[in-house]
mmCIF file of C-alpha atoms and ligand atoms in Angstrom:
data_model
loop_
_atom_site.group_PDB
_atom_site.id
_atom_site.type_symbol
_atom_site.label_atom_id
_atom_site.label_comp_id
_atom_site.label_asym_id
_atom_site.label_seq_id
_atom_site.Cartn_x
_atom_site.Cartn_y
_atom_site.Cartn_z
ATOM 1 C CA MET T 1 352.293 -71.328 -87.614
ATOM 2 C CA THR T 2 354.926 -71.511 -84.909
ATOM 3 C CA TRP T 3 358.830 -71.642 -85.488
ATOM 4 C CA LEU T 4 360.811 -73.238 -83.151
ATOM 5 C CA ILE T 5 364.252 -71.293 -82.988
ATOM 6 C CA THR T 6 366.987 -73.578 -82.222
ATOM 7 C CA GLY T 7 369.665 -71.576 -80.282
ATOM 8 C CA GLY T 8 367.294 -68.726 -79.929
ATOM 9 C CA ALA T 9 368.915 -67.088 -76.689
ATOM 10 C CA GLY T 10 372.186 -66.347 -78.572
ATOM 11 C CA TYR T 11 373.195 -63.634 -80.685
ATOM 12 C CA ILE T 12 372.553 -64.390 -83.601
ATOM 13 C CA GLY T 13 369.459 -66.053 -82.598
ATOM 14 C CA ALA T 14 367.647 -63.217 -80.623
ATOM 15 C CA HIS T 15 367.922 -60.906 -83.772
ATOM 16 C CA VAL T 16 366.408 -64.084 -85.427
ATOM 17 C CA VAL T 17 363.506 -64.651 -83.079
ATOM 18 C CA ARG T 18 362.856 -60.589 -82.757
ATOM 19 C CA ALA T 19 362.385 -60.085 -86.291
ATOM 20 C CA LEU T 20 360.151 -63.217 -86.752
ATOM 21 C CA ALA T 21 357.998 -61.607 -84.160
ATOM 22 C CA ALA T 22 357.742 -58.289 -85.785
ATOM 23 C CA ALA T 23 356.758 -59.955 -88.716
ATOM 24 C CA GLY T 24 353.840 -61.341 -86.804
ATOM 25 C CA GLU T 25 355.070 -65.058 -86.173
ATOM 26 C CA GLN T 26 354.729 -67.270 -83.280
ATOM 27 C CA THR T 27 357.917 -68.726 -82.151
ATOM 28 C CA VAL T 28 359.224 -70.641 -79.103
ATOM 29 C CA VAL T 29 363.085 -70.979 -78.118
ATOM 30 C CA TYR T 30 364.813 -74.011 -77.721
ATOM 31 C CA ASP T 31 368.144 -73.470 -76.108
ATOM 32 C CA ASP T 32 370.443 -75.321 -73.929
ATOM 33 C CA LEU T 33 372.110 -72.116 -72.767
ATOM 34 C CA SER T 34 375.475 -73.330 -73.000
ATOM 35 C CA THR T 35 376.118 -70.097 -74.561
ATOM 36 C CA GLY T 36 373.390 -68.764 -75.077
ATOM 37 C CA SER T 37 371.423 -66.241 -71.974
ATOM 38 C CA ALA T 38 367.512 -66.515 -71.058
ATOM 39 C CA ALA T 39 367.590 -63.085 -70.764
ATOM 40 C CA ARG T 40 367.674 -62.350 -74.167
ATOM 41 C CA VAL T 41 364.304 -64.358 -75.013
ATOM 42 C CA PRO T 42 361.771 -61.653 -75.189
ATOM 43 C CA ASP T 43 358.913 -61.717 -72.401
ATOM 44 C CA GLY T 44 356.231 -63.783 -73.712
ATOM 45 C CA VAL T 45 358.060 -65.719 -76.141
ATOM 46 C CA PRO T 46 358.691 -69.459 -74.307
ATOM 47 C CA LEU T 47 361.836 -70.840 -73.471
ATOM 48 C CA VAL T 48 362.370 -74.747 -73.631
ATOM 49 C CA THR T 49 365.835 -75.301 -72.300
ATOM 50 C CA GLY T 50 367.549 -78.311 -73.904
ATOM 51 C CA SER T 51 369.876 -79.740 -76.496
ATOM 52 C CA THR T 52 369.154 -80.719 -79.922
ATOM 53 C CA LEU T 53 370.699 -84.052 -79.219
ATOM 54 C CA ASP T 54 367.535 -84.827 -76.827
ATOM 55 C CA GLY T 55 365.402 -86.292 -79.251
ATOM 56 C CA GLU T 56 362.041 -86.741 -76.816
ATOM 57 C CA ARG T 57 362.405 -83.366 -75.290
ATOM 58 C CA ILE T 58 362.555 -81.718 -79.145
ATOM 59 C CA ALA T 59 359.538 -83.858 -79.802
ATOM 60 C CA ARG T 60 357.347 -82.577 -76.802
ATOM 61 C CA ALA T 61 358.764 -78.911 -77.473
ATOM 62 C CA LEU T 62 357.573 -79.549 -81.368
ATOM 63 C CA ALA T 63 354.045 -81.366 -79.899
ATOM 64 C CA ASP T 64 353.208 -78.660 -76.649
ATOM 65 C CA HIS T 65 353.930 -75.797 -79.148
ATOM 66 C CA GLU T 66 352.014 -77.232 -82.495
ATOM 67 C CA VAL T 67 355.143 -76.122 -84.579
ATOM 68 C CA THR T 68 354.949 -76.326 -88.146
ATOM 69 C CA GLY T 69 358.352 -74.507 -89.374
ATOM 70 C CA VAL T 70 361.719 -74.713 -87.417
ATOM 71 C CA VAL T 71 365.140 -72.112 -87.514
ATOM 72 C CA HIS T 72 368.020 -74.162 -86.409
ATOM 73 C CA LEU T 73 370.903 -72.180 -85.382
ATOM 74 C CA ALA T 74 372.263 -74.106 -82.218
ATOM 75 C CA ALA T 75 375.771 -75.459 -83.181
ATOM 76 C CA LYS T 76 379.143 -74.772 -82.340
ATOM 77 C CA LYS T 77 380.454 -72.401 -84.324
ATOM 78 C CA GLN T 78 384.462 -71.830 -83.565
ATOM 79 C CA ALA T 79 386.489 -72.822 -86.485
ATOM 80 C CA GLY T 80 389.486 -73.013 -84.567
ATOM 81 C CA GLU T 81 388.284 -74.655 -81.928
ATOM 82 C CA SER T 82 386.990 -77.675 -84.159
ATOM 83 C CA VAL T 83 390.982 -78.829 -85.378
ATOM 84 C CA ALA T 84 391.224 -79.440 -81.809
ATOM 85 C CA ARG T 85 387.961 -81.251 -81.093
ATOM 86 C CA PRO T 86 386.783 -82.525 -84.075
ATOM 87 C CA LEU T 87 384.580 -85.526 -82.594
ATOM 88 C CA ARG T 88 382.735 -82.294 -80.183
ATOM 89 C CA TYR T 89 381.811 -80.568 -83.154
ATOM 90 C CA TYR T 90 380.435 -83.956 -85.480
ATOM 91 C CA ARG T 91 378.422 -84.687 -82.394
ATOM 92 C CA GLU T 92 376.999 -81.299 -81.790
ATOM 93 C CA ASN T 93 376.405 -80.003 -85.180
ATOM 94 C CA VAL T 94 376.149 -83.418 -87.296
ATOM 95 C CA GLU T 95 374.411 -85.541 -84.900
ATOM 96 C CA GLY T 96 372.406 -83.062 -83.091
ATOM 97 C CA LEU T 97 371.304 -82.136 -86.360
ATOM 98 C CA ARG T 98 369.961 -85.743 -87.506
ATOM 99 C CA VAL T 99 368.459 -86.047 -84.166
ATOM 100 C CA LEU T 100 366.366 -83.181 -84.900
ATOM 101 C CA LEU T 101 365.781 -83.645 -88.468
ATOM 102 C CA ASP T 102 364.238 -87.213 -86.852
ATOM 103 C CA ALA T 103 362.192 -85.472 -84.591
ATOM 104 C CA VAL T 104 360.981 -82.892 -86.918
ATOM 105 C CA THR T 105 360.008 -85.267 -89.838
ATOM 106 C CA ALA T 106 357.718 -87.530 -87.240
ATOM 107 C CA ALA T 107 355.948 -84.187 -86.160
ATOM 108 C CA ASP T 108 355.243 -83.578 -89.874
ATOM 109 C CA VAL T 109 357.046 -80.056 -89.271
ATOM 110 C CA ALA T 110 356.457 -78.267 -92.984
ATOM 111 C CA SER T 111 359.312 -76.003 -92.975
ATOM 112 C CA PHE T 112 363.407 -76.461 -92.168
ATOM 113 C CA VAL T 113 365.976 -73.129 -92.250
ATOM 114 C CA PHE T 114 369.662 -74.017 -91.684
ATOM 115 C CA SER T 115 372.088 -72.359 -90.448
ATOM 116 C CA SER T 116 374.630 -72.958 -92.649
ATOM 117 C CA SER T 117 378.097 -71.097 -93.248
ATOM 118 C CA ALA T 118 380.793 -69.519 -95.886
ATOM 119 C CA ALA T 119 382.955 -71.773 -93.825
ATOM 120 C CA VAL T 120 382.063 -74.452 -96.445
ATOM 121 C CA TYR T 121 383.693 -73.017 -99.016
ATOM 122 C CA GLY T 122 387.478 -73.107 -97.239
ATOM 123 C CA MET T 123 389.010 -71.560 -99.162
ATOM 124 C CA PRO T 124 387.727 -70.330 -102.779
ATOM 125 C CA ASP T 125 389.897 -69.125 -105.485
ATOM 126 C CA VAL T 126 387.510 -66.901 -107.228
ATOM 127 C CA GLU T 127 386.440 -63.111 -107.006
ATOM 128 C CA LEU T 128 383.123 -63.793 -105.509
ATOM 129 C CA VAL T 129 381.786 -67.102 -104.201
ATOM 130 C CA THR T 130 378.284 -68.245 -105.751
ATOM 131 C CA GLU T 131 376.629 -70.993 -104.400
ATOM 132 C CA ASP T 132 378.317 -73.323 -107.449
ATOM 133 C CA THR T 133 381.682 -72.407 -105.894
ATOM 134 C CA PRO T 134 383.189 -75.753 -104.780
ATOM 135 C CA CYS T 135 382.963 -76.730 -100.964
ATOM 136 C CA LEU T 136 386.057 -77.640 -99.482
ATOM 137 C CA PRO T 137 386.021 -77.152 -96.241
ATOM 138 C CA MET T 138 388.958 -76.410 -94.562
ATOM 139 C CA SER T 139 387.752 -77.033 -90.535
ATOM 140 C CA PRO T 140 385.869 -79.638 -88.614
ATOM 141 C CA TYR T 141 383.475 -76.477 -88.007
ATOM 142 C CA GLY T 142 382.985 -76.122 -91.703
ATOM 143 C CA GLU T 143 383.067 -79.934 -92.587
ATOM 144 C CA THR T 144 379.949 -80.453 -90.190
ATOM 145 C CA LYS T 145 377.986 -77.167 -91.678
ATOM 146 C CA LEU T 146 378.618 -78.958 -95.235
ATOM 147 C CA ALA T 147 377.380 -82.464 -94.258
ATOM 148 C CA GLY T 148 374.494 -80.635 -92.459
ATOM 149 C CA GLU T 149 373.709 -79.355 -95.597
ATOM 150 C CA TRP T 150 373.738 -82.533 -97.228
ATOM 151 C CA LEU T 151 371.289 -84.273 -94.120
ATOM 152 C CA VAL T 152 369.132 -81.021 -94.836
ATOM 153 C CA ARG T 153 368.570 -81.742 -98.843
ATOM 154 C CA ALA T 154 368.245 -85.576 -97.856
ATOM 155 C CA THR T 155 365.326 -85.275 -95.951
ATOM 156 C CA GLY T 156 363.515 -82.679 -97.807
ATOM 157 C CA ARG T 157 363.613 -85.053 -100.624
ATOM 158 C CA ALA T 158 362.432 -87.642 -98.781
ATOM 159 C CA THR T 159 360.034 -86.082 -97.278
ATOM 160 C CA GLY T 160 358.759 -83.073 -98.933
ATOM 161 C CA LEU T 161 359.456 -81.006 -96.088
ATOM 162 C CA ALA T 162 360.470 -77.752 -97.527
ATOM 163 C CA THR T 163 364.165 -76.636 -96.307
ATOM 164 C CA ALA T 164 366.549 -73.602 -96.892
ATOM 165 C CA SER T 165 370.577 -73.680 -96.061
ATOM 166 C CA LEU T 166 371.863 -70.363 -95.420
ATOM 167 C CA ARG T 167 375.431 -69.861 -95.688
ATOM 168 C CA TYR T 168 376.525 -66.654 -93.550
ATOM 169 C CA PHE T 169 379.198 -64.412 -94.458
ATOM 170 C CA ASN T 170 380.988 -62.381 -91.649
ATOM 171 C CA VAL T 171 378.426 -61.416 -88.983
ATOM 172 C CA ALA T 172 378.771 -58.127 -86.938
ATOM 173 C CA GLY T 173 376.847 -55.538 -85.652
ATOM 174 C CA ALA T 174 373.698 -55.415 -82.986
ATOM 175 C CA ALA T 175 369.972 -54.238 -83.383
ATOM 176 C CA SER T 176 370.321 -52.700 -80.092
ATOM 177 C CA PRO T 177 373.172 -52.832 -77.576
ATOM 178 C CA ASP T 178 371.999 -55.218 -75.365
ATOM 179 C CA LEU T 179 371.653 -57.544 -78.141
ATOM 180 C CA ALA T 180 375.699 -57.549 -79.347
ATOM 181 C CA ASP T 181 377.499 -60.355 -79.571
ATOM 182 C CA PRO T 182 379.294 -60.940 -76.076
ATOM 183 C CA GLY T 183 381.657 -63.236 -77.568
ATOM 184 C CA VAL T 184 385.346 -62.332 -79.076
ATOM 185 C CA SER T 185 386.358 -64.446 -81.337
ATOM 186 C CA ASN T 186 385.741 -62.254 -84.549
ATOM 187 C CA LEU T 187 387.456 -59.637 -86.024
ATOM 188 C CA ILE T 188 385.467 -56.732 -84.095
ATOM 189 C CA PRO T 189 385.354 -57.540 -80.841
ATOM 190 C CA MET T 190 388.900 -58.615 -80.897
ATOM 191 C CA VAL T 191 389.626 -55.289 -81.969
ATOM 192 C CA PHE T 192 387.570 -53.856 -79.268
ATOM 193 C CA GLU T 193 389.050 -55.898 -76.219
ATOM 194 C CA ARG T 194 392.627 -54.561 -77.920
ATOM 195 C CA LEU T 195 391.799 -51.106 -77.775
ATOM 196 C CA THR T 196 389.890 -51.496 -74.195
ATOM 197 C CA GLU T 197 393.739 -52.864 -73.142
ATOM 198 C CA HIS T 198 395.168 -49.956 -74.692
ATOM 199 C CA ALA T 199 396.720 -52.401 -76.840
ATOM 200 C CA PRO T 200 397.707 -52.173 -80.410
ATOM 201 C CA PRO T 201 394.779 -54.122 -82.792
ATOM 202 C CA ARG T 202 396.502 -57.152 -84.607
ATOM 203 C CA VAL T 203 396.378 -58.035 -88.056
ATOM 204 C CA PHE T 204 396.684 -61.941 -88.971
ATOM 205 C CA GLY T 205 399.130 -61.741 -91.923
ATOM 206 C CA ALA T 206 399.844 -58.449 -94.270
ATOM 207 C CA ASP T 207 401.447 -60.622 -96.858
ATOM 208 C CA TYR T 208 398.061 -62.355 -98.738
ATOM 209 C CA ASP T 209 397.408 -61.505 -102.539
ATOM 210 C CA THR T 210 395.308 -58.916 -101.535
ATOM 211 C CA PRO T 211 394.922 -54.587 -102.495
ATOM 212 C CA ASP T 212 396.405 -53.965 -98.925
ATOM 213 C CA GLY T 213 398.305 -57.649 -98.054
ATOM 214 C CA THR T 214 395.159 -58.192 -95.476
ATOM 215 C CA CYS T 215 392.623 -60.814 -96.024
ATOM 216 C CA VAL T 216 389.395 -59.815 -97.035
ATOM 217 C CA ARG T 217 385.820 -60.712 -96.011
ATOM 218 C CA ASP T 218 382.140 -60.099 -96.697
ATOM 219 C CA TYR T 219 380.883 -58.419 -93.857
ATOM 220 C CA ILE T 220 376.850 -58.678 -93.114
ATOM 221 C CA HIS T 221 374.885 -57.093 -90.516
ATOM 222 C CA VAL T 222 372.792 -59.293 -87.746
ATOM 223 C CA ALA T 223 370.129 -57.660 -88.278
ATOM 224 C CA ASP T 224 369.808 -58.277 -92.291
ATOM 225 C CA LEU T 225 371.084 -61.889 -91.547
ATOM 226 C CA ALA T 226 368.187 -61.855 -89.243
ATOM 227 C CA GLU T 227 365.866 -60.834 -91.985
ATOM 228 C CA ALA T 228 366.861 -63.051 -94.456
ATOM 229 C CA HIS T 229 365.565 -65.985 -92.150
ATOM 230 C CA VAL T 230 361.871 -64.548 -92.313
ATOM 231 C CA ALA T 231 362.263 -64.251 -95.625
ATOM 232 C CA ALA T 232 363.414 -67.737 -96.145
ATOM 233 C CA ALA T 233 360.859 -68.762 -93.934
ATOM 234 C CA GLN T 234 357.917 -67.191 -95.615
ATOM 235 C CA VAL T 235 359.004 -68.339 -99.125
ATOM 236 C CA LEU T 236 359.202 -71.768 -97.444
ATOM 237 C CA ARG T 237 355.740 -71.938 -96.236
ATOM 238 C CA SER T 238 354.609 -70.637 -99.578
ATOM 239 C CA ARG T 239 356.498 -73.153 -101.782
ATOM 240 C CA PRO T 240 356.002 -76.800 -100.026
ATOM 241 C CA GLY T 241 358.881 -78.976 -100.892
ATOM 242 C CA ARG T 242 361.000 -75.958 -101.799
ATOM 243 C CA ASP T 243 365.384 -76.985 -100.970
ATOM 244 C CA LEU T 244 367.230 -73.648 -101.221
ATOM 245 C CA THR T 245 370.436 -72.930 -100.601
ATOM 246 C CA LEU T 246 371.674 -68.941 -100.150
ATOM 247 C CA ASN T 247 374.401 -67.346 -99.636
ATOM 248 C CA ILE T 248 373.978 -63.954 -97.618
ATOM 249 C CA GLY T 249 376.231 -61.498 -97.412
ATOM 250 C CA ARG T 250 376.678 -58.221 -99.262
ATOM 251 C CA GLY T 251 379.118 -58.960 -102.098
ATOM 252 C CA GLU T 252 381.579 -56.285 -100.966
ATOM 253 C CA GLY T 253 384.424 -56.907 -99.683
ATOM 254 C CA VAL T 254 386.236 -55.259 -96.868
ATOM 255 C CA SER T 255 390.231 -55.583 -95.842
ATOM 256 C CA VAL T 256 391.433 -56.351 -92.221
ATOM 257 C CA ARG T 257 393.331 -53.354 -92.226
ATOM 258 C CA GLU T 258 389.933 -51.071 -93.624
ATOM 259 C CA MET T 259 388.429 -52.618 -90.581
ATOM 260 C CA ILE T 260 390.300 -51.623 -88.465
ATOM 261 C CA ASP T 261 390.908 -48.241 -89.681
ATOM 262 C CA ARG T 262 387.169 -47.799 -89.487
ATOM 263 C CA VAL T 263 386.691 -49.318 -85.983
ATOM 264 C CA THR T 264 389.554 -46.999 -84.201
ATOM 265 C CA ALA T 265 387.925 -43.946 -86.168
ATOM 266 C CA VAL T 266 384.665 -44.988 -84.215
ATOM 267 C CA THR T 267 386.055 -45.624 -80.873
ATOM 268 C CA GLY T 268 388.229 -42.775 -80.556
ATOM 269 C CA HIS T 269 390.822 -44.946 -80.327
ATOM 270 C CA ASP T 270 393.829 -44.072 -82.540
ATOM 271 C CA LEU T 271 396.037 -46.611 -81.425
ATOM 272 C CA ALA T 272 397.647 -48.195 -84.723
ATOM 273 C CA PRO T 273 397.300 -51.546 -86.015
ATOM 274 C CA VAL T 274 400.652 -54.188 -85.455
ATOM 275 C CA THR T 275 401.156 -56.908 -87.685
ATOM 276 C CA ALA T 276 401.148 -60.360 -86.314
ATOM 277 C CA PRO T 277 401.711 -64.016 -88.013
ATOM 278 C CA ARG T 278 399.242 -65.093 -90.561
ATOM 279 C CA ARG T 279 396.802 -67.568 -88.735
ATOM 280 C CA PRO T 280 396.695 -70.908 -89.768
ATOM 281 C CA GLY T 281 393.677 -71.710 -92.613
ATOM 282 C CA ASP T 282 392.838 -68.278 -93.259
ATOM 283 C CA PRO T 283 391.650 -67.382 -96.815
ATOM 284 C CA ALA T 284 392.932 -64.700 -98.526
ATOM 285 C CA ARG T 285 389.249 -63.838 -99.641
ATOM 286 C CA VAL T 286 386.087 -64.284 -99.290
ATOM 287 C CA VAL T 287 383.300 -62.322 -101.113
ATOM 288 C CA ALA T 288 379.569 -63.473 -101.521
ATOM 289 C CA SER T 289 377.642 -63.246 -104.909
ATOM 290 C CA ALA T 290 374.111 -62.630 -103.327
ATOM 291 C CA ASP T 291 372.688 -62.791 -106.212
ATOM 292 C CA ARG T 292 370.958 -66.063 -105.853
ATOM 293 C CA ALA T 293 368.872 -64.817 -102.197
ATOM 294 C CA LEU T 294 368.319 -61.318 -103.425
ATOM 295 C CA THR T 295 366.566 -63.456 -106.671
ATOM 296 C CA GLU T 296 364.600 -66.155 -104.556
ATOM 297 C CA LEU T 297 363.904 -63.817 -101.515
ATOM 298 C CA PRO T 298 362.273 -60.798 -100.627
ATOM 299 C CA TRP T 299 364.825 -59.411 -99.183
ATOM 300 C CA LYS T 300 367.934 -56.920 -99.227
ATOM 301 C CA PRO T 301 370.648 -55.554 -97.040
ATOM 302 C CA ARG T 302 370.159 -52.310 -95.489
ATOM 303 C CA HIS T 303 372.761 -51.968 -93.667
ATOM 304 C CA ASP T 304 376.380 -51.029 -94.193
ATOM 305 C CA VAL T 305 379.870 -51.563 -92.292
ATOM 306 C CA GLN T 306 379.973 -47.850 -90.386
ATOM 307 C CA ASP T 307 376.289 -49.596 -89.139
ATOM 308 C CA MET T 308 378.001 -52.465 -88.012
ATOM 309 C CA ILE T 309 380.829 -51.361 -86.473
ATOM 310 C CA ARG T 310 378.897 -47.999 -84.590
ATOM 311 C CA SER T 311 376.317 -50.754 -83.010
ATOM 312 C CA ALA T 312 378.964 -53.394 -82.418
ATOM 313 C CA TRP T 313 380.700 -50.763 -80.129
ATOM 314 C CA GLU T 314 377.754 -49.304 -78.754
ATOM 315 C CA GLY T 315 376.854 -53.242 -77.804
ATOM 316 C CA TRP T 316 380.594 -53.172 -76.224
ATOM 317 C CA LEU T 317 380.805 -50.427 -74.249
ATOM 318 C CA ARG T 318 377.497 -51.361 -72.481
ATOM 319 C CA LEU T 319 379.294 -54.244 -71.163
ATOM 320 C CA HIS T 320 382.959 -52.422 -70.923
ATOM 321 C CA PRO T 321 382.217 -49.123 -70.121
ATOM 322 C CA GLU T 322 385.932 -48.494 -69.198
ATOM 323 C CA ALA T 323 386.713 -49.232 -72.977
ATOM 324 C CA ALA T 324 385.562 -45.433 -73.538
ATOM 325 C CA ALA T 325 388.284 -43.515 -75.482
ATOM 326 C CA ARG T 326 389.962 -40.866 -72.845
ATOM 327 C CA PRO T 327 389.116 -36.938 -74.075
HETATM 328 C C1 WQD Y 1 388.305 -61.855 -90.132
HETATM 329 C C2 WQD Y 1 389.673 -62.000 -90.504
HETATM 330 C C3 WQD Y 1 391.349 -63.164 -89.196
HETATM 331 C C4 WQD Y 1 391.116 -61.064 -85.475
HETATM 332 C C5 WQD Y 1 384.063 -66.600 -88.973
HETATM 333 C C6 WQD Y 1 384.264 -67.551 -88.300
HETATM 334 C C7 WQD Y 1 382.740 -67.948 -88.668
HETATM 335 C C8 WQD Y 1 382.439 -68.281 -89.869
HETATM 336 C C9 WQD Y 1 382.697 -66.905 -90.831
HETATM 337 C C10 WQD Y 1 379.904 -68.405 -89.859
HETATM 338 C C11 WQD Y 1 390.788 -63.014 -90.647
HETATM 339 C C12 WQD Y 1 391.814 -61.649 -89.530
HETATM 340 C C13 WQD Y 1 390.605 -61.357 -86.741
HETATM 341 C C14 WQD Y 1 392.111 -60.228 -85.371
HETATM 342 C C15 WQD Y 1 393.013 -60.485 -87.638
HETATM 343 N N1 WQD Y 1 380.668 -67.501 -89.811
HETATM 344 N N2 WQD Y 1 391.626 -60.963 -88.082
HETATM 345 N N3 WQD Y 1 393.288 -59.824 -86.070
HETATM 346 O O1 WQD Y 1 387.957 -66.219 -90.092
HETATM 347 O O2 WQD Y 1 386.502 -65.180 -91.812
HETATM 348 O O3 WQD Y 1 385.316 -66.687 -90.414
HETATM 349 O O4 WQD Y 1 383.326 -66.116 -90.084
HETATM 350 O O5 WQD Y 1 379.571 -69.345 -89.333
HETATM 351 O O6 WQD Y 1 382.090 -67.628 -87.760
HETATM 352 O O7 WQD Y 1 385.302 -68.598 -88.757
HETATM 353 O O8 WQD Y 1 386.369 -64.342 -89.315
HETATM 354 O O9 WQD Y 1 386.627 -62.717 -87.401
HETATM 355 O O10 WQD Y 1 387.896 -64.493 -87.027
HETATM 356 O O11 WQD Y 1 388.450 -63.153 -88.691
HETATM 357 O O12 WQD Y 1 393.714 -59.729 -88.317
HETATM 358 O O13 WQD Y 1 392.253 -59.477 -84.064
HETATM 359 O O14 WQD Y 1 390.188 -60.733 -89.651
HETATM 360 O O15 WQD Y 1 392.611 -63.474 -89.757
HETATM 361 O O16 WQD Y 1 391.453 -63.037 -92.089
HETATM 362 P P1 WQD Y 1 386.254 -65.473 -90.176
HETATM 363 P P2 WQD Y 1 387.023 -63.474 -88.071
#
């Protein structure tokens, strides 16, 4: 049983590869290295460099490594960027997935785990988002993830491919400093960047209909997210033909202001945040009900927000030693 992980050289992918290996699974990474790094691929794990748009290269990789399961993480994931470049997002995230599924079904691969996103929900007006909450994505990025779920589900029903679409909520932290997210496109690293520049963190909008006026999100440690992929992979292998769609979150909402307060406490920087204008498209609250994942998978998140912030900060300091707070 060998799992091919597309995007396995990326931030989340590198954690999934290690979690699968720790569970005794054979893996091979398929990555175009556009944002991933070969240095993140563990020794002993083969790396095939290529795009999911290259059907022949994928077919060869599936055959060469006798792949029986695929975890598909490779995608463009900047919601803001997708508004300006929708065709690039549809090409990479939807056409790339279609090409991959063509190769997967031709090679009789049995199981397929798909990286989806809470972005499919758009602006849900509920306390806790369940998998039955209407999906009204607000960005082309979110649309491509929802369309991806449709492609995956329809292919599973037509061919018997066992599928699981995992809707990630807000991913943070690192299993080790060298695996930290090198990107600065989400709250925690964006606050780190401001503190490193000795500039105050920015709160994008403090007039939302939430307890402290700032947006509320559901943060999940990347190590817990990786374990959810292992659990889903093992469930699909044991129950062919399964079709799962699962929220991967912790069910706990944390506001931007709370997060920034905790980040500054962990980092030792005591710069008070400033309020900036709202960011277009930001929902006031997106918090998961993870009940279905807890029921369907042998999985339970183990890390809290403090673990996420602390591990992310250790990773940040490894790349930005100048960020350490002055005594
Ligand atoms: C969180 C909150 C910001 C920076 C992301 C991505 C996408 C998807 C879901 C996977 C928002 C606020 C941020 C700052 C701030 N994940 N903020 N000051 O937008 O919830 O969604 O996760 O598919 O990757 O879209 O995450 O970290 O960008 O923002 O006030 O300096 O923090 O406005 O309310 P988001 P985020």
